[in-house]
Every structure is written in structure tokens, then in C-alpha cells.
């Protein structure tokens, strides 16, 4: 469970990107729906401890996140919107390097984690291919494989379906929905169907404020 209380963030240019946001996010897939510029990325970066809020609190399974950033980061898988790949490296090689960085220093353990993630994301057949030759959907699936290294308990995925065709989008969302019990998975999107199709719970955010939250149909009807 991720618990956010009265979170505020105003950038130096005066934009109030997060306006008194309070949210209770249970385990499972949670959709953060809102148009471009709503403040989704800002909120996610703050939860991921990449930027400090001006005020408010964040607790993750009881952990005071803002006072224990390193501890949060060890449980975090984060896929930013604009993540880059190294085009001349294979998925398997890069994932193995990231596994080392994640602290999977024992060879057997690392190999098992990498192989399992390549299977889970349906990239096993393409594991030896360079990432530069991957389609948009394959890249996003690689991104989620990377984010899932080390079995994170909090997974944050920023606008992953933008630019994916319908098949790839479904494949990607189904993958997110399957990540596991006892894991909070936050998906941001501006596509309504992304949340109505697969997220048991959601919040609608506009101009930094939560306008509605709950089960998708109930939340959307309440607008
Ligand atoms: P979303 O992810 O929903 O598109 P963002 O969180 O990226 O929304 O942006 C929310 C608002 O904050 C936008 O008006 C955006 O231009 C502004 N913003 C985002 N990041 C910064 C920043 N680092 N400095 C100043 N303004 C920013
Ligand atoms: P997103 O589409 O994920 O909401 P943006 O395109 O708004 O992201 O922002 C991309 C990057 O530019 C982010 O690192 C954000 O902090 C920064 N940024 C966005 N808007 C502004 C802004 N108005 N002033 C300064 N930096 C910004």
C-alpha cells in the first residue's frame, strides 16, 4: 500500500504540478489517468524520490519514503517515459549489465532472473538482437523487464502505451496486470481505455489535482 498525503510541488517557473494530492494506492495495478501536462510525471518522479515535494508525505508499506529514500529505491522499479536504450547492445547483454547494477552479483541468480524476465516479457526469441532493431512495443517490454529486475515491490511506469499499436498495447498492459500480488504497480496514461480495461483502481488527475478516484467506472461516472 502506498499512501500519499497532501502532496504539493510547485516548480521554479510557478507551475503547480502537484496540488494537495492525497491518494491511497493498494497492491495491484493502479491507473493514473490525465491529459498531457496534468502532473502525472511530476507525481511519479516525486514518489520515485527523484524530486522532493514542497510539502506532504508519502508512506510505502509503513516506510516514510521522504525520510528513507535509499530504502525506497531498493524496492523500486521505475520506467520513465523517455527512457533510452543503447542501440548496439542485445537485450540479454544489457539486462545482464543492469542486473549487476541492481545488486544481482551472483552469476547463477543473475542468469535466472534475466532469463525469467526475458520469457515473461516475450523477448526470449529476440534476446540476442540489438535493441536498435526492436519495435516500439519490444522496447517498452524491454523497459519493463529492466524495471522488474530485483523483484521490486513498487513499480512505476510512465505513459508506456503511448505510440504502441493495439496488439502491443494489450500485450504490455496484460504484462503489467500479471506482475504480482503484494506489488503496487502505478501506470500513468492519457488513454481512458488503458485504465478501464485492466486497472482495478484509478485516479483522474488534472492540473495537479485529483478529480476522481476509485474503480474506473465509478470514478469516471463521478466526473
Ligand atoms: P504529465 O506527466 O501529466 O504530462 P508533468 O508532470 O510532466 O505532467 O507536467 C505538469 C506541469 O508541470 C506541466 O505544466 C509541465 O510543463 C510542468 N513541468 C514539468 N516538469 C517541470 C520542470 N522540471 N520545471 C518546470 N515545469 C515543469
Ligand atoms: P511528460 O511528457 O512525461 O509529462 P514533459 O515532456 O512534460 O514530460 O517533460 C520532459 C522533461 O522536461 C522532464 O524532465 C520535465 O521535468 C522537464 N520539463 C517539462 N516541462 C518543463 C518546463 N515547463 N520547464 C522546465 N522543464 C520542464
mmCIF file of C-alpha atoms and ligand atoms in Angstrom:
data_model
loop_
_atom_site.group_PDB
_atom_site.id
_atom_site.type_symbol
_atom_site.label_atom_id
_atom_site.label_comp_id
_atom_site.label_asym_id
_atom_site.label_seq_id
_atom_site.Cartn_x
_atom_site.Cartn_y
_atom_site.Cartn_z
ATOM 1 C CA UNK A 1 0.000 0.000 0.000
ATOM 2 C CA UNK A 2 1.255 3.433 -0.980
ATOM 3 C CA UNK A 3 -0.192 6.299 0.977
ATOM 4 C CA UNK A 4 0.208 9.885 -0.226
ATOM 5 C CA UNK A 5 -0.984 12.789 1.902
ATOM 6 C CA UNK A 6 -1.354 16.455 0.969
ATOM 7 C CA UNK A 7 1.479 16.426 -1.519
ATOM 8 C CA UNK A 8 2.441 19.726 -3.159
ATOM 9 C CA UNK A 9 5.028 20.655 -5.751
ATOM 10 C CA UNK A 10 5.463 23.995 -7.478
ATOM 11 C CA UNK A 11 8.308 24.363 -9.980
ATOM 12 C CA UNK A 12 10.603 27.385 -10.080
ATOM 13 C CA UNK A 13 8.613 28.725 -13.060
ATOM 14 C CA UNK A 14 5.487 28.916 -10.868
ATOM 15 C CA UNK A 15 3.718 25.843 -12.321
ATOM 16 C CA UNK A 16 1.882 23.986 -9.564
ATOM 17 C CA UNK A 17 2.335 20.464 -10.880
ATOM 18 C CA UNK A 18 1.078 18.695 -7.729
ATOM 19 C CA UNK A 19 -1.768 20.372 -5.867
ATOM 20 C CA UNK A 20 -2.607 18.884 -2.476
ATOM 21 C CA UNK A 21 -2.672 15.311 -3.760
ATOM 22 C CA UNK A 22 -3.800 12.590 -1.352
ATOM 23 C CA UNK A 23 -4.123 9.008 -2.575
ATOM 24 C CA UNK A 24 -4.302 5.519 -1.112
ATOM 25 C CA UNK A 25 -2.893 3.109 -3.659
ATOM 26 C CA UNK A 26 -3.391 -0.582 -2.816
ATOM 27 C CA UNK A 27 -1.396 -3.503 -4.194
ATOM 28 C CA UNK A 28 -2.210 -4.293 -7.815
ATOM 29 C CA UNK A 29 -2.408 -2.240 -10.973
ATOM 30 C CA UNK A 30 -3.373 1.391 -10.402
ATOM 31 C CA UNK A 31 -4.100 3.754 -13.283
ATOM 32 C CA UNK A 32 -3.139 7.405 -13.095
ATOM 33 C CA UNK A 33 -5.208 8.974 -15.849
ATOM 34 C CA UNK A 34 -4.857 12.536 -17.062
ATOM 35 C CA UNK A 35 -4.175 14.702 -20.108
ATOM 36 C CA UNK A 36 -0.709 15.916 -21.078
ATOM 37 C CA UNK A 37 0.628 18.376 -18.546
ATOM 38 C CA UNK A 38 -1.722 17.148 -15.782
ATOM 39 C CA UNK A 39 1.145 16.410 -13.431
ATOM 40 C CA UNK A 40 1.388 12.637 -13.786
ATOM 41 C CA UNK A 41 5.140 12.537 -14.394
ATOM 42 C CA UNK A 42 5.756 15.051 -11.621
ATOM 43 C CA UNK A 43 3.825 12.921 -9.156
ATOM 44 C CA UNK A 44 5.589 9.758 -10.258
ATOM 45 C CA UNK A 45 9.034 11.330 -10.070
ATOM 46 C CA UNK A 46 8.218 12.505 -6.564
ATOM 47 C CA UNK A 47 7.062 9.039 -5.485
ATOM 48 C CA UNK A 48 10.210 7.582 -7.065
ATOM 49 C CA UNK A 49 12.278 10.001 -4.900
ATOM 50 C CA UNK A 50 13.756 11.677 -7.978
ATOM 51 C CA UNK A 51 12.487 15.063 -6.848
ATOM 52 C CA UNK A 52 11.372 16.446 -3.500
ATOM 53 C CA UNK A 53 7.881 17.791 -2.922
ATOM 54 C CA UNK A 54 7.427 21.171 -1.219
ATOM 55 C CA UNK A 55 5.184 19.574 1.397
ATOM 56 C CA UNK A 56 3.247 16.421 2.160
ATOM 57 C CA UNK A 57 4.092 12.841 2.997
ATOM 58 C CA UNK A 58 4.496 9.515 1.226
ATOM 59 C CA UNK A 59 4.441 6.164 3.010
ATOM 60 C CA UNK A 60 5.093 2.813 1.379
ATOM 61 C CA UNK A 61 4.049 -0.193 3.455
ATOM 62 C CA UNK A 62 4.691 1.934 6.514
ATOM 63 C CA UNK A 63 8.057 3.293 5.340
ATOM 64 C CA UNK A 64 8.370 7.086 5.463
ATOM 65 C CA UNK A 65 9.611 7.447 1.890
ATOM 66 C CA UNK A 66 10.918 11.021 2.027
ATOM 67 C CA UNK A 67 13.000 10.228 5.111
ATOM 68 C CA UNK A 68 14.236 6.869 3.735
ATOM 69 C CA UNK A 69 14.905 7.371 0.051
ATOM 70 C CA UNK A 70 17.583 4.699 -0.290
ATOM 71 C CA UNK A 71 15.311 2.100 1.266
ATOM 72 C CA UNK A 72 12.530 3.032 -1.122
ATOM 73 C CA UNK A 73 14.837 2.909 -4.147
ATOM 74 C CA UNK A 74 15.848 -0.640 -3.287
ATOM 75 C CA UNK A 75 12.199 -1.684 -3.644
ATOM 76 C CA UNK A 76 11.508 0.425 -6.723
ATOM 77 C CA UNK A 77 11.227 -0.385 -10.411
ATOM 78 C CA UNK A 78 10.803 2.783 -12.476
ATOM 79 C CA UNK A 79 10.231 3.053 -16.197
ATOM 80 C CA UNK A 80 10.362 6.717 -17.229
ATOM 81 C CA UNK A 81 8.506 7.938 -20.271
ATOM 82 C CA UNK A 82 11.565 8.852 -22.264
ATOM 83 C CA UNK A 83 13.897 6.017 -21.319
ATOM 84 C CA UNK A 84 16.647 5.462 -23.836
ATOM 85 C CA UNK A 85 18.165 2.197 -24.989
ATOM 86 C CA UNK A 86 21.664 1.506 -26.179
ATOM 87 C CA UNK A 87 21.014 0.555 -29.818
ATOM 88 C CA UNK A 88 24.091 -1.598 -30.371
ATOM 89 C CA UNK A 89 23.668 -3.933 -27.437
ATOM 90 C CA UNK A 90 21.478 -7.006 -27.232
ATOM 91 C CA UNK A 91 18.584 -7.193 -24.780
ATOM 92 C CA UNK A 92 20.226 -10.083 -22.974
ATOM 93 C CA UNK A 93 23.567 -8.295 -22.569
ATOM 94 C CA UNK A 94 22.060 -5.026 -21.388
ATOM 95 C CA UNK A 95 19.656 -6.715 -18.999
ATOM 96 C CA UNK A 96 22.565 -8.677 -17.550
ATOM 97 C CA UNK A 97 24.532 -5.450 -17.003
ATOM 98 C CA UNK A 98 21.571 -3.841 -15.288
ATOM 99 C CA UNK A 99 21.183 -6.930 -13.132
ATOM 100 C CA UNK A 100 24.724 -6.412 -11.850
ATOM 101 C CA UNK A 101 23.925 -2.773 -11.060
ATOM 102 C CA UNK A 102 20.791 -3.919 -9.221
ATOM 103 C CA UNK A 103 22.961 -5.991 -6.924
ATOM 104 C CA UNK A 104 22.430 -9.402 -8.505
ATOM 105 C CA UNK A 105 26.108 -10.197 -8.178
ATOM 106 C CA UNK A 106 25.876 -13.985 -8.041
ATOM 107 C CA UNK A 107 26.123 -15.426 -11.526
ATOM 108 C CA UNK A 108 23.507 -18.149 -11.216
ATOM 109 C CA UNK A 109 20.986 -15.899 -9.555
ATOM 110 C CA UNK A 110 21.538 -13.220 -12.194
ATOM 111 C CA UNK A 111 21.196 -15.634 -15.093
ATOM 112 C CA UNK A 112 17.974 -16.994 -13.671
ATOM 113 C CA UNK A 113 16.495 -13.507 -13.153
ATOM 114 C CA UNK A 114 17.446 -12.336 -16.651
ATOM 115 C CA UNK A 115 16.125 -15.473 -18.345
ATOM 116 C CA UNK A 116 12.899 -15.386 -16.411
ATOM 117 C CA UNK A 117 12.286 -11.738 -17.319
ATOM 118 C CA UNK A 118 13.089 -12.328 -20.998
ATOM 119 C CA UNK A 119 10.479 -15.096 -21.029
ATOM 120 C CA UNK A 120 7.941 -13.073 -19.067
ATOM 121 C CA UNK A 121 8.198 -10.142 -21.480
ATOM 122 C CA UNK A 122 8.138 -12.403 -24.515
ATOM 123 C CA UNK A 123 11.586 -11.288 -25.639
ATOM 124 C CA UNK A 124 13.294 -14.644 -25.314
ATOM 125 C CA UNK A 125 13.430 -15.321 -29.062
ATOM 126 C CA UNK A 126 14.752 -11.797 -29.694
ATOM 127 C CA UNK A 127 17.207 -11.725 -26.780
ATOM 128 C CA UNK A 128 20.343 -11.778 -28.978
ATOM 129 C CA UNK A 129 19.144 -8.990 -31.249
ATOM 130 C CA UNK A 130 20.401 -5.446 -30.836
ATOM 131 C CA UNK A 131 17.920 -3.090 -29.191
ATOM 132 C CA UNK A 132 18.240 -0.642 -32.096
ATOM 133 C CA UNK A 133 16.292 -3.133 -34.238
ATOM 134 C CA UNK A 134 13.447 -3.512 -31.739
ATOM 135 C CA UNK A 135 9.950 -2.183 -32.426
ATOM 136 C CA UNK A 136 8.381 0.356 -30.056
ATOM 137 C CA UNK A 137 6.458 -2.377 -28.289
ATOM 138 C CA UNK A 138 9.529 -4.561 -27.890
ATOM 139 C CA UNK A 139 11.425 -1.613 -26.426
ATOM 140 C CA UNK A 140 8.712 -0.980 -23.880
ATOM 141 C CA UNK A 141 8.700 -4.651 -22.954
ATOM 142 C CA UNK A 142 12.454 -4.474 -22.572
ATOM 143 C CA UNK A 143 11.950 -1.408 -20.379
ATOM 144 C CA UNK A 144 9.612 -3.272 -18.095
ATOM 145 C CA UNK A 145 11.990 -6.236 -17.901
ATOM 146 C CA UNK A 146 14.672 -3.796 -16.782
ATOM 147 C CA UNK A 147 12.317 -2.180 -14.257
ATOM 148 C CA UNK A 148 11.383 -5.572 -12.801
ATOM 149 C CA UNK A 149 14.956 -6.674 -12.077
ATOM 150 C CA UNK A 150 15.439 -7.363 -8.407
ATOM 151 C CA UNK A 151 11.726 -8.062 -7.799
ATOM 152 C CA UNK A 152 10.609 -4.540 -6.848
ATOM 153 C CA UNK A 153 7.596 -4.037 -4.581
ATOM 154 C CA UNK A 154 6.747 -0.685 -6.148
ATOM 155 C CA UNK A 155 6.656 -0.418 -9.933
ATOM 156 C CA UNK A 156 6.109 2.941 -11.623
ATOM 157 C CA UNK A 157 5.526 3.081 -15.356
ATOM 158 C CA UNK A 158 5.132 6.462 -17.049
ATOM 159 C CA UNK A 159 2.968 6.563 -20.219
ATOM 160 C CA UNK A 160 4.206 3.207 -21.501
ATOM 161 C CA UNK A 161 1.474 2.727 -24.110
ATOM 162 C CA UNK A 162 1.981 5.999 -25.987
ATOM 163 C CA UNK A 163 2.885 5.103 -29.548
ATOM 164 C CA UNK A 164 2.096 1.385 -29.273
ATOM 165 C CA UNK A 165 -0.249 -0.341 -31.704
ATOM 166 C CA UNK A 166 -3.341 -2.033 -30.200
ATOM 167 C CA UNK A 167 -1.784 -5.525 -30.082
ATOM 168 C CA UNK A 168 1.376 -4.319 -28.413
ATOM 169 C CA UNK A 169 -0.637 -2.158 -26.049
ATOM 170 C CA UNK A 170 -2.726 -5.129 -24.907
ATOM 171 C CA UNK A 171 0.307 -7.298 -24.572
ATOM 172 C CA UNK A 172 2.047 -4.664 -22.468
ATOM 173 C CA UNK A 173 -0.937 -3.973 -20.202
ATOM 174 C CA UNK A 174 -1.537 -7.676 -19.631
ATOM 175 C CA UNK A 175 2.072 -7.994 -18.619
ATOM 176 C CA UNK A 176 1.639 -5.207 -16.057
ATOM 177 C CA UNK A 177 -1.563 -6.759 -14.729
ATOM 178 C CA UNK A 178 0.315 -10.007 -14.060
ATOM 179 C CA UNK A 179 3.242 -8.588 -12.122
ATOM 180 C CA UNK A 180 2.126 -9.999 -8.825
ATOM 181 C CA UNK A 181 0.302 -9.737 -5.584
ATOM 182 C CA UNK A 182 1.910 -7.626 -2.910
ATOM 183 C CA UNK A 183 3.269 -5.264 -5.546
ATOM 184 C CA UNK A 184 1.995 -1.745 -6.186
ATOM 185 C CA UNK A 185 2.065 -1.007 -9.918
ATOM 186 C CA UNK A 186 1.302 2.564 -10.981
ATOM 187 C CA UNK A 187 0.614 3.173 -14.647
ATOM 188 C CA UNK A 188 0.213 6.678 -15.995
ATOM 189 C CA UNK A 189 -1.650 7.235 -19.224
ATOM 190 C CA UNK A 190 -3.816 9.714 -21.109
ATOM 191 C CA UNK A 191 -5.752 6.833 -22.724
ATOM 192 C CA UNK A 192 -9.021 6.110 -20.896
ATOM 193 C CA UNK A 193 -9.199 2.520 -22.155
ATOM 194 C CA UNK A 194 -5.828 1.735 -20.557
ATOM 195 C CA UNK A 195 -7.388 2.130 -17.124
ATOM 196 C CA UNK A 196 -10.926 0.912 -17.837
ATOM 197 C CA UNK A 197 -9.663 -2.317 -19.434
ATOM 198 C CA UNK A 198 -7.295 -3.566 -16.789
ATOM 199 C CA UNK A 199 -6.869 -1.382 -13.708
ATOM 200 C CA UNK A 200 -8.988 -2.387 -10.707
ATOM 201 C CA UNK A 201 -8.462 1.122 -9.347
ATOM 202 C CA UNK A 202 -7.537 4.518 -10.731
ATOM 203 C CA UNK A 203 -7.258 8.239 -10.101
ATOM 204 C CA UNK A 204 -8.025 11.005 -12.543
ATOM 205 C CA UNK A 205 -5.609 13.918 -12.303
ATOM 206 C CA UNK A 206 -5.991 17.320 -13.976
ATOM 207 C CA UNK A 207 -3.897 20.440 -13.366
ATOM 208 C CA UNK A 208 -2.128 18.758 -10.488
ATOM 209 C CA UNK A 209 -5.315 17.831 -8.656
ATOM 210 C CA UNK A 210 -7.061 14.515 -8.101
ATOM 211 C CA UNK A 211 -10.549 14.936 -9.579
ATOM 212 C CA UNK A 212 -11.814 11.403 -9.002
ATOM 213 C CA UNK A 213 -10.585 8.069 -7.725
ATOM 214 C CA UNK A 214 -11.798 4.546 -7.178
ATOM 215 C CA UNK A 215 -12.970 1.803 -9.501
ATOM 216 C CA UNK A 216 -12.640 3.085 -13.092
ATOM 217 C CA UNK A 217 -16.318 3.143 -13.983
ATOM 218 C CA UNK A 218 -17.359 4.690 -10.674
ATOM 219 C CA UNK A 219 -14.599 7.293 -10.830
ATOM 220 C CA UNK A 220 -15.318 8.262 -14.424
ATOM 221 C CA UNK A 221 -19.089 8.413 -13.838
ATOM 222 C CA UNK A 222 -18.476 10.719 -10.871
ATOM 223 C CA UNK A 223 -16.746 13.346 -13.023
HETATM 224 P P1 LIG B 1 2.164 14.979 -17.291
HETATM 225 O O1 LIG B 1 3.103 13.889 -16.916
HETATM 226 O O2 LIG B 1 0.770 14.712 -16.811
HETATM 227 O O3 LIG B 1 2.210 15.309 -18.736
HETATM 228 P P2 LIG B 1 4.035 16.748 -15.950
HETATM 229 O O4 LIG B 1 4.167 16.313 -14.547
HETATM 230 O O5 LIG B 1 5.104 16.376 -16.893
HETATM 231 O O6 LIG B 1 2.593 16.287 -16.490
HETATM 232 O O7 LIG B 1 3.879 18.307 -16.005
HETATM 233 C C1 LIG B 1 2.966 19.018 -15.181
HETATM 234 C C2 LIG B 1 3.204 20.504 -15.406
HETATM 235 O O8 LIG B 1 4.466 20.855 -14.820
HETATM 236 C C3 LIG B 1 3.291 20.897 -16.864
HETATM 237 O O9 LIG B 1 2.760 22.185 -16.964
HETATM 238 C C4 LIG B 1 4.793 20.895 -17.145
HETATM 239 O O10 LIG B 1 5.138 21.771 -18.185
HETATM 240 C C5 LIG B 1 5.343 21.372 -15.807
HETATM 241 N N1 LIG B 1 6.695 20.830 -15.522
HETATM 242 C C6 LIG B 1 7.057 19.538 -15.503
HETATM 243 N N2 LIG B 1 8.332 19.398 -15.152
HETATM 244 C C7 LIG B 1 8.784 20.644 -14.930
HETATM 245 C C8 LIG B 1 10.034 21.189 -14.531
HETATM 246 N N3 LIG B 1 11.071 20.402 -14.283
HETATM 247 N N4 LIG B 1 10.133 22.510 -14.401
HETATM 248 C C9 LIG B 1 9.088 23.296 -14.635
HETATM 249 N N5 LIG B 1 7.874 22.877 -15.002
HETATM 250 C C10 LIG B 1 7.730 21.564 -15.166
HETATM 251 P P1 LIG B 2 5.934 14.266 -19.650
HETATM 252 O O1 LIG B 2 5.503 14.271 -21.076
HETATM 253 O O2 LIG B 2 6.457 12.995 -19.114
HETATM 254 O O3 LIG B 2 4.953 14.893 -18.765
HETATM 255 P P2 LIG B 2 7.485 16.519 -20.239
HETATM 256 O O4 LIG B 2 7.622 16.370 -21.693
HETATM 257 O O5 LIG B 2 6.493 17.461 -19.653
HETATM 258 O O6 LIG B 2 7.250 15.096 -19.594
HETATM 259 O O7 LIG B 2 8.886 16.825 -19.593
HETATM 260 C C1 LIG B 2 10.061 16.193 -20.015
HETATM 261 C C2 LIG B 2 11.196 16.724 -19.179
HETATM 262 O O8 LIG B 2 11.240 18.162 -19.258
HETATM 263 C C3 LIG B 2 11.038 16.415 -17.707
HETATM 264 O O9 LIG B 2 12.297 16.103 -17.165
HETATM 265 C C4 LIG B 2 10.478 17.670 -17.090
HETATM 266 O O10 LIG B 2 10.939 17.812 -15.764
HETATM 267 C C5 LIG B 2 11.029 18.745 -17.982
HETATM 268 N N1 LIG B 2 10.057 19.837 -18.154
HETATM 269 C C6 LIG B 2 8.788 19.715 -18.566
HETATM 270 N N2 LIG B 2 8.175 20.895 -18.614
HETATM 271 C C7 LIG B 2 9.092 21.801 -18.224
HETATM 272 C C8 LIG B 2 9.072 23.206 -18.055
HETATM 273 N N3 LIG B 2 7.978 23.918 -18.280
HETATM 274 N N4 LIG B 2 10.203 23.794 -17.642
HETATM 275 C C9 LIG B 2 11.292 23.067 -17.390
HETATM 276 N N5 LIG B 2 11.385 21.750 -17.526
HETATM 277 C C10 LIG B 2 10.292 21.119 -17.933
#
